[in-house]
Amino acid sequence: MATSSNEAQPAKRQRLENDDKKSICWKYFEPFKVPKEHGTTTKCIIPGCTTKYIWRGSTTNHVGHLKTKHGIIKDSISLTSNDVSEPETNLVGHLKTKHYIINSSTPLISTGSFESEIYLRLIDFIVSSGAFNIVDNLPTSNILKEQINNAYNHSFHQLKSKAQQEKTTIISINKTITATRFDKSHVIITCCWLTENFEFHKILLLAKEWYSHINENEDLSGDIIKALEKWELTNVKFYIYDNIGYVDFFGRLYNRDKKKYRNLIPNVLKRRKNEEKDYFDDLGYLIHSSLEKWTRENVNTQGMYDIIKVIRNAVIHIYDVVNFLKNINVQQEIENMKKLFSDATNKDIRNAEENRTCSNSRCTYHKIAFLKLMEEPFIRLVSKYNSYNNAFIREQGKRYSELMLDSLPFNIFSIFSILLQVFKPLVHTTCGHNFNMTAEEYMDLVDKIVMNADNMLRDLSSSDDLEYKTIKSLLISIPSYNGLLIEQLALFLDQRSKQDKISGVIKKFARKECQAHYLKNFFSDNLNESIRAANKELESYITRPTLSLDGNINPYEWWKGSKQFLPGFAALARECLPTLTADKEDLIKNLDKPLKIDDKDMAEKIAFLQYNKVIQ
């Protein structure tokens, strides 16, 4: 009898092992299959349950747990049914009655059904528990993915509309390298802004993993552009970038569809890591940034935008234009055309020779001077490019014609002469040899440019003529914001800052911007009144009681209560203050878990839902 019993035992074990492999418990216990080794820990993954068992070769404890603690038996949830409604209904009911998954937290959006709320809670559980392969192993994985997509689409459209309604937004683009994997990084894009009532908002636009060692041909910049294009934000004032190199993402966006993104002409915010950095390299950017601001602020002004756009295009491409005019074949054609020009034009062409000696690539000033003197031959070459045998002239002429440079408005108060007069302080600086320039020296130079613009604005006669309005708007736009000032200006507008730590040039710049605000919004055509109002605001702000750094008063709350008394500085604070915190938060700590999910599309969407508080 003993022998008979011993012979029967292996057959029983084999039967149990086969049953164990097919057991319902592996839908609810990690590792979701029969462990290979005894002693392996198995864990119940049902939300709210922490039960664990040591694997000894049998699923008896696991099945018993599901039955007694969760009311789950094999027949209660069909694992093979093609009808998805039964698993959904049973799981939703089970999570509600057994685990009370519905809680008091309120999501940012309402997804429209009890079942949707259950799945959002389940997504939250998946992320918080670290059970990332659960997405593909739950009996309701297809339904779960559908709910993730629905929640993402709903939230995306809602947040997109919210961001588009704001006057100014700030984009932060970061590529963070994982400490343990230097071949892997995360690309994070956020958008933040302050409302008119100084309420701070920050949303996640995109979070994704990026593997540089396997994606050598992947266009990281292109991916970022696609993400930004998807949000269609044409109200971006600044953008911040870190560890991704300098790429003008918004310039590339604009070039993709000039009509669609005609409003998208932002100022670039350069991150300064070293306070002692030499600012000589920024001098060449002064003219460009002023023209960008000029273009942006007049984009909806009838008749003026097209004029400004052509002038801006000319300066942006000024290096190519000058090199084109200096080309030996082009010079020969100009020599052949001299008999068609007046004596004055031929004299200008001869005088342009002195500008050839300035070879410094940063010197936009002398390149504008060169183009001004070569006006007539350049316009003729571009407008008649098809008539030349030389392929170089035809190719470049076609390109410049597409940029509308054959319609450069040299006649508008001699627009390039005005630019040269305003930026005359650059004449002996940007064309010279490199030297170290401090922030104070840089701002002193900017001050001289501002003074030139102010003096010219004072002498400008009042008129409703389009040419007058165009020139006036240019003078008001000088100089534009630039990367040097933004963080220092934001610190100045943080009421907790100590005034003796703020540079005098920053205060001057703030006054200048405040003056422009009054001139545009309160005292049109009255520069003197605008200056007086700006000076009064600056004095009131500087003499305010200083707040303690340890105080409980939020700077946004302070400005909310002060915007009526300091409207010019409040407008500036609304634009600049968010730059202090736009990219300071370590997003990877918050998004590390969802980004590890194997399904990368689901990972990005869950990270989006979690950070934007659609799931808690």
CSV table of C-alpha atoms in Angstrom, one decimal, residues 233 299 497:
chain,number,residue,atom,x,y,z
A,233,LEU,CA,1.3,78.5,-28.5
A,299,VAL,CA,2.1,91.9,-35.8
A,497,SER,CA,15.3,91.4,-2.6
